[in-house]
Amino acid sequence: MTARPVPEDLLTANGLRRAFVDFFVANGHHHEASGSLLPHDPTLLFTVAGMVPFKPYFVGEQPAPWPRAVTVQKCLRAGGKHNDLDEVGRTLRHLTFFEMMGNFSFGDYFKSEACAFAWEFVTDHLGLDPERLWVTVHVSDAEAEAIWRDEVGVPAERIQRLDEDNYWRMADTGPCGPCSEIFWDKGPDFGDDGGPAHGGDERFIEIWNLVFMQFEQHEGGSMTPLPAPSIDTGAGLERILSVLGGVDSVWETDEFTRLLARIGEISGVSHGSDDRTDVSQRILADHARSSTFLISDGAFPSNEDRGYVLRRIVRRAIRHAWLLGVEDQIMPQLVDSVVEIMGPDYPELVRNHAFIRDVLDREELRFRETLRVGLSILDDALDDLADGERLTGDVAFKLHDTYGFPLELTEEITAERSVEVDLDGFRTAMADQQQRARSARKDVAASAVAEDLRAVLEA
């Protein structure tokens, strides 16, 4: 079971983006540039999938300007229902910022054509060995199973039915439908056989997800058919690159290796030298990409909503730079690297380069002092704990309220030392502080009324 050699240009992110778009343009698809990471959809914090910019076309709110389209969409999963933030750096594949290659049909073609396109691109254009590919369909989707078996020619023994794993939803509401996935078998060195349904998670890697958009999920649980059955494909660029390159993780693909090499130069710690520092470097690399693209698309660090998630991403990155021993500001330097690496395919980064750099420079400057003070207080408190004892809610609240140290960061640091935080105590301290603030405002308001009344009586 060996794949034929992969063309050199397909081993780079730039080459894979171009090959994907060119294939679908040649098959009648309109090429649409990536939409923003900040969607207009009020049900989502960020663009979490390639179909998000096209939701109005799927649900019939707007007519689609083209019957079929192809994109390489910027995506972010770091808040709300879709949140991979805590997994980043600790697994082989999780990212907050990633690119989703997708082909879309807005009532033009459906399951047969979508399956044929996917198989042709994966086997003929990417050169992946068909004997190492598996297909899954939803338990209810006999039609898709028959298409893969009888029209595409996938052996029946390599088609499996799954339940919830093969039903895709944009969010709690919105377009949804059964899906069909293509998996790559990395081989027996990576786990048990048995296909995606029964084998090892590290052995069978999902590389392609065909969503058969047929329904719209509404609040309260009701579901209605979409105006026309449509196709939404999601193919993770970084994941496919790792398969094409024969490497175990997305961190070994071309753009990440360049960014990690730069982090190694700045920190003086080479990637691959130690598991602990490897995690910090991967988090830095991912978060540098996320924050650069978010700010370019209009997000700004704040204490609310999207800005809060961005601030958390930036602060996590700075803390991991601190763990690597980086004493000088690093985020502006990493912006330079991200723009250099990805700017050719995302020209908005080049246009916004100076602005992104300035925002992150100021954010890092402010937080480094907070980090220095907060870490000192937290380290002292942790050193005083007995085995099995929790960090008190009062300490966590003091760090949050007085020193601006985020609770999530406190939890992350304590978890690394196998210590829990007394969250109930934190919430009680927070509620007490809010009550004191309300009382103080009432006292000030009452005092102002008394002053006004006194002034009237004395006039």
XYZ file of C-alpha atoms in Angstrom:
459
model
C 0.000 0.000 0.000
C 2.153 2.871 -1.271
C 1.051 6.099 -2.899
C 2.749 7.339 -6.026
C 5.103 10.323 -5.508
C 3.289 13.580 -4.793
C 4.238 16.493 -7.091
C 6.548 18.925 -5.302
C 4.211 21.899 -5.718
C 1.473 20.045 -3.804
C 3.698 19.809 -0.743
C 3.348 23.557 -0.146
C 0.273 25.374 1.127
C 0.482 27.801 -1.780
C 0.603 24.971 -4.317
C -2.279 23.044 -2.727
C -4.476 26.154 -2.596
C -3.832 26.786 -6.278
C -4.382 23.151 -7.335
C -7.703 22.923 -5.484
C -9.059 26.157 -6.929
C -7.850 25.362 -10.457
C -9.513 21.933 -10.421
C -12.934 23.268 -9.475
C -12.709 26.321 -11.729
C -12.026 23.910 -14.588
C -15.232 22.136 -13.528
C -17.413 25.229 -13.801
C -17.066 26.706 -10.300
C -16.753 30.429 -9.633
C -13.667 31.222 -7.531
C -14.648 33.447 -4.608
C -11.984 34.932 -2.324
C -12.095 34.031 1.355
C -14.652 35.867 3.443
C -13.830 37.568 6.725
C -13.219 35.727 9.987
C -15.908 38.019 11.459
C -19.244 36.855 10.033
C -22.421 38.883 9.812
C -24.299 35.883 11.231
C -25.364 36.724 14.823
C -25.347 33.033 15.811
C -21.561 32.784 15.383
C -18.598 34.543 16.968
C -16.306 33.652 14.079
C -16.343 32.019 10.669
C -16.027 28.374 11.723
C -16.442 26.674 8.337
C -16.173 27.395 4.647
C -19.937 27.553 4.168
C -20.565 30.384 6.632
C -20.290 33.236 4.075
C -22.782 31.366 1.865
C -25.454 30.711 4.495
C -27.904 33.269 2.951
C -27.767 31.308 -0.320
C -28.330 27.944 1.328
C -31.384 29.059 3.324
C -32.886 31.115 0.495
C -32.477 34.560 2.064
C -30.604 35.713 -1.056
C -30.286 34.233 -4.551
C -26.841 32.751 -5.167
C -24.940 34.826 -7.751
C -23.459 31.638 -9.227
C -24.737 28.041 -9.290
C -21.441 26.636 -7.927
C -18.388 28.112 -6.217
C -14.942 27.236 -4.849
C -13.096 28.922 -1.973
C -10.173 28.584 0.372
C -11.793 30.065 3.468
C -10.112 31.465 6.571
C -11.669 29.809 9.631
C -11.317 30.221 13.392
C -12.521 27.913 16.153
C -11.771 29.545 19.462
C -15.079 30.370 21.099
C -18.680 29.246 21.405
C -19.780 25.784 20.218
C -16.734 25.378 17.966
C -13.713 25.852 20.232
C -10.354 24.136 19.801
C -8.334 26.664 21.817
C -7.370 24.399 24.712
C -6.276 21.551 22.420
C -3.840 23.589 20.333
C -0.209 22.585 20.635
C -1.022 19.440 22.580
C -2.353 17.393 19.653
C -1.144 16.659 16.136
C -3.963 18.439 14.313
C -5.924 20.987 16.373
C -5.610 24.640 15.356
C -7.556 27.787 16.165
C -6.889 29.378 12.764
C -7.038 27.048 9.777
C -7.961 27.074 6.101
C -10.922 25.163 4.741
C -10.929 24.335 1.051
C -14.465 23.996 -0.232
C -16.578 23.478 -3.320
C -20.227 24.472 -3.148
C -23.382 23.827 -5.118
C -26.398 26.060 -4.550
C -29.074 23.699 -5.872
C -27.013 22.942 -8.983
C -25.563 19.470 -8.389
C -25.918 17.064 -5.506
C -24.553 13.787 -4.155
C -23.438 11.968 -7.315
C -21.434 14.848 -8.763
C -20.005 15.870 -5.377
C -18.703 12.373 -4.657
C -17.213 12.090 -8.154
C -15.447 15.466 -7.868
C -14.005 14.569 -4.477
C -12.692 11.167 -5.551
C -11.171 12.515 -8.784
C -9.319 15.297 -7.011
C -8.060 13.155 -4.142
C -6.914 10.212 -6.267
C -6.019 11.694 -9.669
C -4.790 15.176 -8.741
C -3.362 14.595 -5.266
C -2.198 11.100 -6.154
C -3.402 9.412 -2.971
C -3.597 5.641 -3.188
C -7.288 4.586 -3.474
C -6.493 1.425 -1.506
C -5.665 3.555 1.541
C -8.881 5.586 1.435
C -12.038 4.863 3.424
C -15.468 6.475 3.150
C -18.104 7.029 5.826
C -21.773 7.950 5.372
C -24.604 8.680 7.760
C -26.491 5.669 9.090
C -29.631 6.805 7.232
C -27.940 7.568 3.904
C -28.259 4.451 1.756
C -28.226 6.677 -1.325
C -24.736 8.047 -0.620
C -23.441 4.563 0.166
C -24.742 3.280 -3.174
C -23.164 6.210 -5.051
C -19.734 5.565 -3.542
C -20.000 1.822 -4.215
C -21.743 1.661 -7.601
C -20.809 4.950 -9.306
C -17.412 5.868 -7.846
C -16.216 2.296 -7.374
C -15.177 2.285 -3.706
C -15.201 -1.316 -2.414
C -18.180 -1.977 -0.143
C -15.914 -3.179 2.668
C -14.289 0.279 2.861
C -17.568 2.169 3.235
C -18.857 2.498 6.809
C -21.953 4.060 8.364
C -21.667 6.395 11.362
C -24.304 8.300 13.303
C -23.672 11.775 14.773
C -20.139 11.920 13.356
C -21.727 11.991 9.917
C -24.333 14.677 10.523
C -23.082 18.249 10.173
C -24.561 21.384 11.765
C -23.288 24.923 11.345
C -24.451 25.839 14.860
C -27.484 25.256 17.117
C -29.536 26.797 14.296
C -28.918 27.070 10.570
C -28.199 24.778 7.606
C -27.478 21.119 8.296
C -27.592 17.696 6.769
C -26.014 14.249 6.572
C -22.412 14.153 5.451
C -19.938 11.765 3.915
C -16.248 11.778 4.800
C -13.086 10.478 3.156
C -10.381 9.114 5.473
C -6.702 8.351 4.837
C -5.195 5.229 6.382
C -1.714 6.046 7.733
C -0.989 2.362 8.199
C -0.600 -0.251 10.946
C 2.212 1.614 12.702
C -0.375 4.176 13.844
C -3.029 2.004 15.440
C -5.557 -0.766 15.057
C -7.253 -1.640 11.786
C -11.018 -1.564 11.353
C -11.566 1.640 9.409
C -12.711 4.986 10.852
C -15.597 3.352 12.724
C -13.495 0.869 14.685
C -9.788 1.604 14.152
C -7.307 3.928 15.791
C -7.977 7.683 15.760
C -4.373 8.421 14.857
C -4.415 5.866 12.050
C -7.505 6.996 10.122
C -7.400 10.712 9.333
C -10.398 12.586 7.933
C -9.328 14.671 4.927
C -12.614 15.496 3.176
C -16.163 16.165 4.367
C -19.058 16.348 1.924
C -22.103 17.883 3.574
C -25.377 17.219 1.817
C -27.197 20.393 2.833
C -30.873 19.509 2.977
C -32.386 21.099 6.097
C -32.467 24.209 8.250
C -32.434 23.758 12.037
C -34.603 26.283 13.928
C -34.746 27.325 17.568
C -36.794 24.895 19.598
C -35.674 21.869 17.598
C -37.890 22.084 14.513
C -36.356 21.427 11.104
C -37.495 22.393 7.600
C -36.176 21.455 4.137
C -33.900 23.962 2.409
C -35.209 25.582 -0.799
C -32.877 23.325 -2.815
C -30.572 20.449 -1.816
C -27.030 21.813 -1.919
C -23.400 20.800 -1.411
C -20.905 22.122 1.129
C -17.418 20.600 1.081
C -14.879 21.034 3.855
C -11.311 19.890 3.221
C -8.761 21.027 5.779
C -5.716 22.397 3.964
C -3.238 21.814 6.780
C -4.437 18.264 7.382
C -4.242 17.303 3.702
C -0.756 18.828 3.487
C 0.402 16.570 6.322
C -0.944 13.505 4.499
C 0.665 14.517 1.209
C 3.968 15.150 2.940
C 3.864 11.832 4.786
C 4.317 13.584 8.127
C 2.534 12.900 11.395
C 1.206 16.364 12.195
C 0.185 19.716 10.761
C 3.153 21.242 12.590
C 5.473 19.572 10.087
C 3.906 21.206 7.017
C 5.773 23.902 5.114
C 4.288 27.106 6.517
C 4.391 25.898 10.106
C 7.973 24.666 9.854
C 9.027 28.139 8.697
C 7.136 29.856 11.512
C 8.426 27.426 14.150
C 11.969 27.932 12.888
C 11.545 31.676 13.417
C 10.245 31.105 16.957
C 13.281 28.919 17.571
C 15.591 31.724 16.414
C 13.926 34.277 18.695
C 13.734 32.007 21.745
C 17.000 30.176 21.280
C 15.104 26.887 21.704
C 14.863 24.587 18.686
C 11.528 22.942 17.989
C 11.777 19.222 18.684
C 14.232 19.541 21.536
C 11.735 19.030 24.384
C 8.046 18.118 24.648
C 7.244 20.987 27.016
C 8.891 23.694 24.904
C 7.428 22.142 21.746
C 3.913 22.759 23.120
C 4.724 26.399 23.866
C 6.212 26.922 20.417
C 3.208 25.377 18.677
C 0.809 27.530 20.679
C 2.856 30.588 19.747
C 2.826 29.648 16.063
C -0.922 29.014 15.989
C -1.799 32.097 18.014
C 0.446 34.318 15.915
C -1.553 33.284 12.849
C -4.907 33.667 14.621
C -4.219 37.109 16.052
C -2.670 38.411 12.831
C -5.664 37.382 10.726
C -8.252 38.461 13.320
C -6.845 41.974 13.616
C -6.494 42.222 9.849
C -10.192 41.362 9.517
C -11.248 44.021 12.028
C -11.150 42.451 15.493
C -9.573 44.447 18.315
C -8.476 43.217 21.778
C -11.139 44.056 24.371
C -13.028 42.542 27.288
C -16.153 41.581 25.337
C -17.196 39.012 22.750
C -14.771 38.596 19.834
C -12.338 41.086 21.293
C -12.168 39.059 24.494
C -11.345 35.869 22.588
C -8.656 37.720 20.649
C -7.208 39.129 23.872
C -7.178 35.652 25.402
C -5.360 34.252 22.351
C -2.756 37.005 22.475
C -2.203 36.647 26.225
C -1.816 32.878 25.961
C 0.798 33.405 23.269
C 2.706 35.913 25.403
C 2.672 33.595 28.404
C 4.129 30.752 26.337
C 6.807 33.077 24.998
C 7.561 33.871 28.663
C 7.862 30.130 29.378
C 10.379 29.884 26.533
C 12.453 32.572 28.191
C 11.656 35.321 25.686
C 12.031 38.562 27.643
C 11.562 40.994 24.755
C 8.347 41.487 22.828
C 7.769 38.720 20.317
C 4.330 39.235 18.772
C 5.340 42.037 16.342
C 8.191 39.859 15.077
C 5.821 36.956 14.531
C 3.423 39.212 12.636
C 6.299 39.952 10.264
C 6.818 36.220 9.730
C 3.125 35.449 9.195
C 2.830 38.263 6.641
C 5.971 37.109 4.847
C 4.779 33.486 4.712
C 1.062 33.952 3.978
C 0.905 37.435 2.476
C 1.321 36.213 -1.125
C -2.037 34.393 -0.877
C -3.688 36.872 1.511
C -2.794 40.389 0.280
C -4.913 42.005 2.998
C -2.182 41.006 5.453
C 0.353 43.015 3.474
C -1.960 46.038 3.342
C -2.658 45.888 7.089
C 0.821 44.820 8.205
C 1.813 47.996 10.063
C -1.567 48.282 11.819
C -1.553 44.637 12.993
C 1.984 45.025 14.262
C 1.127 48.183 16.207
C -1.971 46.649 17.863
C -0.070 43.581 19.040
C 2.944 45.631 20.134
C 0.776 47.702 22.487
C -1.217 44.703 23.723
C 1.927 42.755 24.538
C 3.590 45.703 26.245
C 0.623 46.104 28.615
C 0.220 42.423 29.377
C 3.858 41.619 30.083
C 3.759 43.720 33.270
C 0.458 42.088 34.277
C 2.003 38.689 33.626
C 5.097 39.426 35.693
C 3.118 40.509 38.761
C 0.376 37.891 38.414
C 2.759 34.982 37.981
C 4.679 36.013 41.080
C 1.512 36.095 43.204
C 0.181 32.854 41.723
C 3.477 30.998 42.172
C 3.622 32.012 45.842
C 0.026 30.887 46.400
C 0.619 27.546 44.680
C 3.797 26.902 46.654
C 1.812 27.294 49.876
C -0.784 24.655 48.951
C -0.756 21.176 50.439
C -1.125 18.131 48.179
C -4.673 17.905 46.832
C -5.597 21.391 48.024
C -7.365 23.777 45.656
C -6.382 27.339 44.869
C -8.863 29.510 46.761
C -11.444 31.549 44.907
C -10.242 34.659 46.747
C -6.740 34.347 45.257
C -8.119 33.712 41.766
C -10.438 36.708 42.127
C -7.678 38.982 43.422
C -5.561 38.083 40.406
C -8.504 38.803 38.116
C -9.883 41.953 39.753
C -6.771 43.699 41.026
C -4.116 42.609 38.559
C -6.130 41.908 35.401
C -5.027 38.281 35.349
C -7.671 36.297 33.382
C -9.358 33.399 35.186
C -8.763 31.164 32.151
C -5.032 31.798 32.420
C -5.068 31.017 36.140
C -6.894 27.745 35.393
C -4.453 26.838 32.642
C -1.422 27.428 34.865
C -2.862 25.576 37.850
C -3.896 22.633 35.637
C -0.275 22.273 34.523
C 0.559 21.698 38.210
C -2.455 19.393 38.755
C -4.183 21.939 40.986
C -7.868 22.850 40.728
C -9.318 26.326 41.242
C -12.209 26.892 43.646
C -14.535 28.273 40.980
C -17.504 28.540 43.348
C -15.377 30.693 45.648
C -14.316 32.802 42.658
C -17.942 33.353 41.624
C -18.921 34.265 45.181
C -16.111 36.824 45.365
C -17.149 38.191 41.973
C -20.805 38.482 43.070
C -19.779 40.233 46.322
C -17.674 42.711 44.367
C -20.541 43.428 41.966
C -22.906 43.980 44.897
C -20.430 46.415 46.482
C -20.143 48.247 43.170
C -23.946 48.546 42.896
C -24.196 49.818 46.467
C -21.455 52.347 45.842
C -23.251 53.636 42.743
C -26.488 54.000 44.740
C -24.636 55.888 47.487
C -23.105 58.230 44.933
C -26.480 58.773 43.269
C -28.187 59.430 46.630
C -25.452 61.871 47.597
C -25.872 63.729 44.305
C -29.650 64.013 44.832
C -29.112 65.337 48.379
C -26.634 67.930 47.095
C -29.076 69.045 44.409
C -31.919 69.319 46.978
C -29.718 71.290 49.376
C -28.782 73.676 46.605
C -32.454 74.252 45.764
C -33.410 74.907 49.401
C -30.544 77.308 49.909
C -31.275 79.272 46.758
